[in-house]
Amino acid sequence: MIDRAFRLIPGLALCLLMAAPLRAETAAARAAREAAAQLEAATLRMEQADGARDRVKALSETIHAYEAGLAAMRDGLRGVARRETQLTAQLQSREGEIAELLGVIQTIETSSPPVLMLHPSGPLGAARSAMMLAEVAPGLNARAKALRADLEEVQTLRLLQQAAAGKLEEGLSGIQQARTALSTAIADRTDLPRRFTEDPMRTAVLISSTETLSGFASGLSEIADGAVIESRADISDLRGDLPLPVEGLVLRGYGDRDAAGIARPGLLVAARPRALVTSPTAATIRYRGPLLELGNVVILEPQPDTLFILSGLAEVYGTAGQVIPEGTPVGLMGGQTPQAGAILSLSGEGGGTDRTETLYIEVRMDNSPVDPETWFRTGKGG
């Protein structure tokens, strides 16, 4: 009936429907359009990154732009699908009313003008019929306008979802190209200062001889080939205002117990698959690579006797001993980036969360753990 309503509106019915003003664009549709614009802007950033003086920074910003655009598109499509489902259900529940409305309009329209003007009771009957029609017409017109607005909105939302598939494909391809280019740019980078050069043999010995993160952290000075250049960095004025290394939501706080009843002295942050992890401030990379049962780990030293430990990454960037600027990529989360079809399927109800990866963040000062929330902003969305 809904599809039929799109087609069976000729003549007078069409005039009635076209007389209604277009309904203002819904918030869901507007969000989807804005997300598409974000993805287009990210694509432009990707093109500009090739000629950027600092390609690592430019590509990092590009990836963040793609991540934001894809997240916005995903959320926008959820809203679009919910609204389209709601409207469709409403229209289906009104199929009888719609059929009656279309029947009345078509009956009026298909009656020839002479018949409309004549009446068996003569001029007086014709006048009375005209008065009755005048009373019915405003209500008929209002119902037709409401039907037109709902049908137009359903059609617009369907077209938006169809257009989104192509835009998502472009965005997913673009972010993958940006990640590959970023990995290459970081590997080719030679302009970063170094505080020390890592000794692989000493690092291997330290890892094999320690069973805890605390033990490894206390022995970090042993992995250097020679002395570590002293640092005078001081970021104490940034305490409590640092962004999380990855865009995400805190699942467990400092000292909270996990499902196994184990309490850990750090934060567990839920992030999207393949999300970019960056250094929240300028820091020295003290270690990067696999460690104990923590998977891939990056240990950053933003100031003397303070360590930011990030674990759970799938890929890690940089070299131990490098001093990196704020916002420098240090790795990628694991998982698989959903394809366009999967993202579109998530746009409906019941899709579940898309933050399937977790980053563990521990902060140690003077070789003792402290609550990371005294250093990082941990509001909604990171």
Coordinates of C-alpha atoms in Angstrom, one line a residue:
M1 CA 0.0 0.0 0.0
I2 CA 2.8 2.4 0.8
D3 CA 4.5 1.8 -2.6
R4 CA 1.1 2.0 -4.2
A5 CA 0.5 5.4 -2.6
F6 CA 3.7 6.7 -4.3
R7 CA 2.2 5.8 -7.7
L8 CA -1.6 6.3 -7.4
I9 CA -1.8 10.0 -6.9
P10 CA -2.9 11.6 -10.2
G11 CA -4.7 14.8 -11.1
L12 CA -6.6 16.4 -8.2
A13 CA -4.8 14.2 -5.7
L14 CA -1.4 15.4 -7.0
C15 CA -2.5 19.0 -6.7
L16 CA -3.6 18.5 -3.1
L17 CA -0.3 16.8 -2.2
M18 CA 1.9 19.3 -4.0
A19 CA 0.1 22.1 -2.2
A20 CA 1.8 21.0 1.1
P21 CA 5.1 22.5 2.0
L22 CA 8.1 20.2 2.3
R23 CA 8.7 18.9 5.8
A24 CA 11.9 20.2 7.4
E25 CA 14.8 17.8 7.2
T26 CA 14.9 15.5 10.2
A27 CA 17.8 15.4 12.6
A28 CA 18.7 11.9 11.4
A29 CA 18.8 12.9 7.7
R30 CA 20.8 16.0 8.5
A31 CA 23.3 14.0 10.6
A32 CA 23.8 11.5 7.7
R33 CA 24.4 14.4 5.2
E34 CA 26.8 16.1 7.6
A35 CA 28.7 12.8 8.0
A36 CA 29.0 12.4 4.2
A37 CA 30.5 15.9 4.1
Q38 CA 33.0 14.9 6.8
L39 CA 34.1 11.9 4.7
E40 CA 34.5 14.2 1.7
A41 CA 36.7 16.6 3.8
A42 CA 38.8 13.6 5.0
T43 CA 39.3 12.6 1.3
L44 CA 40.5 16.1 0.6
R45 CA 42.9 15.9 3.5
M46 CA 44.3 12.6 2.1
E47 CA 45.1 14.3 -1.2
Q48 CA 46.8 17.2 0.6
A49 CA 48.8 15.0 2.9
D50 CA 51.1 13.8 0.1
G51 CA 52.6 17.2 -0.3
A52 CA 52.7 18.1 3.5
R53 CA 56.0 19.0 5.1
D54 CA 55.2 16.8 8.1
R55 CA 53.5 13.8 6.4
V56 CA 53.2 11.9 9.7
K57 CA 51.2 14.7 11.3
A58 CA 49.1 15.3 8.1
L59 CA 48.3 11.6 7.8
S60 CA 47.5 11.3 11.5
E61 CA 45.0 14.2 11.1
T62 CA 43.6 12.5 8.0
I63 CA 43.0 9.2 9.8
H64 CA 41.3 11.1 12.7
A65 CA 39.1 12.9 10.2
Y66 CA 38.2 9.6 8.6
E67 CA 37.5 8.0 12.0
A68 CA 35.2 10.9 12.9
G69 CA 33.4 10.8 9.6
L70 CA 32.8 7.0 9.6
A71 CA 31.6 7.2 13.2
A72 CA 29.3 10.0 12.4
M73 CA 28.0 8.2 9.3
R74 CA 27.4 5.1 11.4
D75 CA 25.4 7.0 14.0
G76 CA 23.6 9.0 11.4
L77 CA 22.5 5.8 9.6
R78 CA 21.2 4.4 12.8
G79 CA 19.0 7.4 13.2
V80 CA 17.9 7.3 9.6
A81 CA 17.0 3.6 9.8
R82 CA 15.1 4.1 13.1
R83 CA 13.1 7.0 11.6
E84 CA 12.4 5.1 8.4
T85 CA 11.2 2.0 10.3
Q86 CA 9.0 4.2 12.5
L87 CA 7.4 5.9 9.6
T88 CA 6.9 2.7 7.6
A89 CA 5.2 1.1 10.6
Q90 CA 2.9 4.1 11.0
L91 CA 2.0 4.1 7.3
Q92 CA 1.3 0.4 7.4
S93 CA -1.0 0.8 10.3
R94 CA -2.9 3.4 8.4
E95 CA -3.3 1.4 5.1
G96 CA -7.1 1.4 5.4
E97 CA -7.2 5.1 5.9
I98 CA -4.7 5.7 3.0
A99 CA -6.8 3.4 0.7
E100 CA -10.0 5.3 1.6
L101 CA -8.3 8.7 1.1
L102 CA -6.9 7.7 -2.3
G103 CA -10.3 6.2 -3.3
V104 CA -12.1 9.4 -2.4
I105 CA -9.6 11.6 -4.2
Q106 CA -9.6 9.4 -7.3
T107 CA -13.4 9.3 -7.4
I108 CA -13.6 13.1 -7.2
E109 CA -11.0 13.4 -9.9
T110 CA -12.4 10.9 -12.4
S111 CA -15.9 12.4 -12.2
S112 CA -16.4 14.5 -15.4
P113 CA -17.0 18.2 -14.8
P114 CA -20.6 18.2 -16.2
V115 CA -21.6 15.5 -13.7
L116 CA -20.1 17.5 -10.8
M117 CA -22.2 20.5 -11.8
L118 CA -25.5 18.6 -12.2
H119 CA -27.7 17.3 -9.4
P120 CA -31.0 15.3 -9.6
S121 CA -32.7 17.8 -7.3
G122 CA -31.8 20.7 -9.5
P123 CA -29.9 23.9 -8.7
L124 CA -30.7 23.7 -4.9
G125 CA -29.4 20.2 -4.6
A126 CA -26.3 21.1 -6.6
A127 CA -25.7 24.1 -4.2
R128 CA -26.1 21.8 -1.1
S129 CA -23.7 19.3 -2.6
A130 CA -21.2 22.1 -3.2
M131 CA -21.5 23.2 0.4
M132 CA -20.9 19.7 1.6
L133 CA -17.9 19.3 -0.6
A134 CA -16.6 22.6 0.7
E135 CA -16.8 21.3 4.2
V136 CA -15.1 18.0 3.4
A137 CA -12.3 19.5 1.2
P138 CA -10.3 21.1 4.1
G139 CA -10.1 17.8 6.0
L140 CA -9.3 15.9 2.8
N141 CA -6.6 18.4 2.0
A142 CA -5.1 18.2 5.5
R143 CA -5.0 14.4 5.3
A144 CA -3.5 14.5 1.9
K145 CA -0.8 16.9 3.0
A146 CA 0.1 14.7 6.0
L147 CA 0.3 11.6 3.8
R148 CA 2.5 13.4 1.2
A149 CA 4.9 14.6 4.0
D150 CA 5.3 11.1 5.4
L151 CA 5.7 9.4 2.0
E152 CA 8.3 12.0 0.9
E153 CA 10.2 11.5 4.1
V154 CA 10.3 7.7 3.7
Q155 CA 11.5 8.1 0.1
T156 CA 14.2 10.6 1.1
L157 CA 15.5 8.4 3.9
R158 CA 15.6 5.4 1.6
L159 CA 17.6 7.4 -1.0
L160 CA 20.0 8.6 1.8
Q161 CA 20.7 5.0 2.8
Q162 CA 21.4 4.0 -0.8
A163 CA 23.7 6.9 -1.3
A164 CA 25.5 6.2 2.0
A165 CA 26.7 2.8 0.8
G166 CA 28.9 4.4 -1.9
K167 CA 30.2 7.1 0.5
L168 CA 31.1 4.4 3.1
E169 CA 33.0 2.4 0.5
E170 CA 35.1 5.5 -0.4
G171 CA 35.7 6.3 3.3
L172 CA 36.8 2.8 4.2
S173 CA 39.1 2.7 1.2
G174 CA 40.5 6.1 2.1
I175 CA 41.3 5.3 5.7
Q176 CA 43.0 2.1 4.8
Q177 CA 45.2 4.0 2.3
A178 CA 46.0 6.6 5.0
R179 CA 47.0 3.9 7.5
T180 CA 49.3 2.3 5.0
A181 CA 50.9 5.6 4.1
L182 CA 51.3 6.5 7.8
S183 CA 53.2 3.3 8.5
T184 CA 55.5 4.1 5.7
A185 CA 56.0 7.7 6.7
I186 CA 56.9 6.8 10.3
A187 CA 59.4 4.1 9.1
D188 CA 61.0 6.7 6.8
R189 CA 61.2 9.4 9.5
T190 CA 64.7 10.4 10.5
D191 CA 64.2 13.9 12.0
L192 CA 63.3 12.9 15.6
P193 CA 65.8 13.5 18.5
R194 CA 67.0 10.5 20.5
R195 CA 67.8 10.1 24.1
F196 CA 69.2 6.6 23.8
T197 CA 69.7 3.7 21.5
E198 CA 68.1 0.4 22.5
D199 CA 70.3 -2.6 23.0
P200 CA 68.2 -5.6 21.7
M201 CA 70.2 -8.2 23.7
R202 CA 69.7 -6.3 27.0
T203 CA 66.0 -5.9 26.2
A204 CA 65.6 -9.6 25.6
V205 CA 67.4 -10.4 28.9
L206 CA 65.2 -8.0 30.8
I207 CA 62.0 -9.4 29.4
S208 CA 63.0 -13.0 30.1
S209 CA 64.1 -12.1 33.7
T210 CA 61.0 -10.2 34.8
E211 CA 57.5 -11.6 35.4
T212 CA 55.6 -8.3 36.2
L213 CA 55.1 -5.0 34.6
S214 CA 56.5 -3.3 37.7
G215 CA 59.7 -5.3 37.4
F216 CA 60.1 -4.5 33.7
A217 CA 59.4 -0.8 34.3
S218 CA 62.0 -0.6 37.1
G219 CA 64.6 -2.2 34.8
L220 CA 64.0 0.0 31.7
S221 CA 67.3 1.9 32.2
E222 CA 69.1 -1.5 31.5
I223 CA 67.9 -1.7 27.9
A224 CA 69.9 1.3 26.7
D225 CA 73.2 1.0 24.8
G226 CA 75.0 3.5 27.0
A227 CA 73.7 6.2 29.2
V228 CA 70.2 7.7 28.8
I229 CA 70.4 11.5 28.2
E230 CA 68.8 13.3 31.1
S231 CA 65.4 14.9 30.4
R232 CA 64.1 18.1 32.1
A233 CA 60.6 17.8 30.7
D234 CA 57.8 18.8 33.1
I235 CA 54.2 18.4 32.2
S236 CA 52.8 18.7 35.7
D237 CA 50.6 21.6 34.6
L238 CA 48.8 19.3 32.1
R239 CA 47.9 16.8 34.8
G240 CA 44.2 16.0 34.6
D241 CA 43.8 17.6 31.2
L242 CA 45.5 15.2 28.8
P243 CA 43.3 13.5 26.1
L244 CA 43.1 9.7 26.1
P245 CA 45.5 8.1 23.7
V246 CA 42.6 6.7 21.7
E247 CA 39.0 7.9 21.1
G248 CA 36.9 5.6 23.3
L249 CA 34.9 5.0 26.4
V250 CA 36.2 3.9 29.8
L251 CA 35.0 0.4 30.7
R252 CA 36.8 -0.1 34.0
G253 CA 38.5 2.4 36.2
Y254 CA 41.5 2.2 38.5
G255 CA 41.4 -0.7 40.8
D256 CA 38.1 -2.1 39.4
R257 CA 37.8 -5.9 39.2
D258 CA 37.3 -7.6 35.9
A259 CA 35.1 -10.6 35.1
A260 CA 37.8 -12.9 36.7
G261 CA 37.8 -10.8 39.9
I262 CA 41.3 -9.4 39.1
A263 CA 41.8 -5.7 40.0
R264 CA 44.2 -3.8 37.8
P265 CA 45.8 -0.4 38.6
G266 CA 44.8 1.2 35.3
L267 CA 42.0 2.1 32.9
L268 CA 40.4 -0.1 30.3
V269 CA 39.2 1.9 27.4
A270 CA 36.8 0.5 24.7
A271 CA 37.8 1.6 21.2
R272 CA 36.8 0.9 17.6
P273 CA 38.7 -1.6 15.5
R274 CA 41.9 -0.2 13.9
A275 CA 41.6 3.1 15.8
L276 CA 44.7 5.2 15.8
V277 CA 46.6 5.5 19.2
T278 CA 48.6 8.6 19.7
S279 CA 50.9 10.0 22.4
P280 CA 48.9 12.5 24.6
T281 CA 51.9 14.7 25.1
A282 CA 55.6 15.0 24.0
A283 CA 57.4 12.0 25.4
T284 CA 60.3 9.6 25.0
I285 CA 59.5 6.1 23.8
R286 CA 61.1 3.9 26.5
Y287 CA 59.8 0.6 25.0
R288 CA 57.6 -0.7 22.2
G289 CA 56.8 -4.3 21.4
P290 CA 55.4 -7.5 23.0
L291 CA 55.6 -7.8 26.8
L292 CA 54.6 -10.5 29.2
E293 CA 50.9 -11.4 28.7
L294 CA 50.0 -7.8 27.8
G295 CA 50.4 -8.2 24.0
N296 CA 52.0 -5.3 22.2
V297 CA 53.0 -2.5 24.6
V298 CA 54.2 1.1 24.2
I299 CA 55.8 2.7 27.2
L300 CA 56.1 6.5 27.1
E301 CA 58.1 8.8 29.4
P302 CA 56.6 12.3 29.3
Q303 CA 58.8 13.5 32.2
P304 CA 61.4 11.9 34.6
D305 CA 60.0 9.2 36.8
T306 CA 56.6 9.1 35.1
L307 CA 55.6 6.4 32.6
F308 CA 52.4 6.0 30.5
I309 CA 52.0 2.3 29.7
L310 CA 49.7 1.5 26.8
S311 CA 48.9 -2.2 26.1
G312 CA 46.6 -4.1 23.8
L313 CA 47.7 -2.6 20.5
A314 CA 47.9 -4.7 17.3
E315 CA 50.6 -2.6 15.7
V316 CA 53.2 -0.3 17.3
Y317 CA 55.1 2.5 15.8
G318 CA 58.4 4.3 16.5
T319 CA 61.7 3.3 18.0
A320 CA 62.8 3.1 21.6
G321 CA 64.8 6.2 22.5
Q322 CA 63.0 8.6 20.2
V323 CA 61.5 11.8 21.6
I324 CA 58.2 12.2 19.9
P325 CA 55.9 15.3 19.7
E326 CA 52.4 15.4 21.2
G327 CA 49.9 13.6 19.0
T328 CA 52.4 11.3 17.3
P329 CA 51.0 7.9 16.4
V330 CA 52.3 5.1 18.5
G331 CA 50.1 2.3 17.1
L332 CA 46.8 0.9 15.9
M333 CA 44.2 -1.1 17.8
G334 CA 43.4 -4.6 16.6
G335 CA 40.3 -6.1 15.0
Q336 CA 39.0 -5.7 11.5
T337 CA 37.5 -2.5 10.1
P338 CA 33.8 -3.4 9.3
Q339 CA 32.9 -3.4 5.6
A340 CA 30.2 -1.1 4.2
G341 CA 27.6 -3.8 4.4
A342 CA 28.3 -4.6 8.0
I343 CA 28.2 -0.9 8.9
L344 CA 24.9 -0.4 7.1
S345 CA 23.5 -3.4 9.0
L346 CA 24.6 -1.8 12.3
S347 CA 22.5 1.2 11.4
G348 CA 19.4 -0.6 12.6
E349 CA 18.3 -1.4 16.1
G350 CA 20.1 -4.3 17.8
G351 CA 23.4 -3.8 16.1
G352 CA 25.3 -3.7 19.3
T353 CA 28.4 -1.8 20.2
D354 CA 31.1 -1.2 17.6
R355 CA 33.8 -0.5 20.2
T356 CA 35.1 -4.1 20.2
E357 CA 38.8 -3.4 21.1
T358 CA 40.3 -2.5 24.4
L359 CA 43.3 -0.4 25.4
Y360 CA 44.8 -0.7 28.8
I361 CA 46.4 2.4 30.2
E362 CA 48.6 2.4 33.3
V363 CA 50.4 5.4 34.8
R364 CA 53.4 4.9 37.0
M365 CA 55.2 7.6 39.0
D366 CA 58.4 6.7 40.9
N367 CA 57.7 3.1 39.8
S368 CA 54.3 3.0 41.6
P369 CA 50.9 2.9 39.9
V370 CA 48.7 6.0 40.2
D371 CA 45.1 6.6 39.1
P372 CA 45.3 7.5 35.3
E373 CA 42.2 9.7 35.8
T374 CA 44.4 12.1 37.7
W375 CA 46.2 12.6 34.4
F376 CA 43.6 12.0 31.6
R377 CA 40.2 13.5 30.7
T378 CA 37.8 10.6 30.8
G379 CA 34.5 12.0 29.9
K380 CA 32.1 10.5 27.4
G381 CA 33.8 9.7 24.1
G382 CA 37.3 10.3 25.5

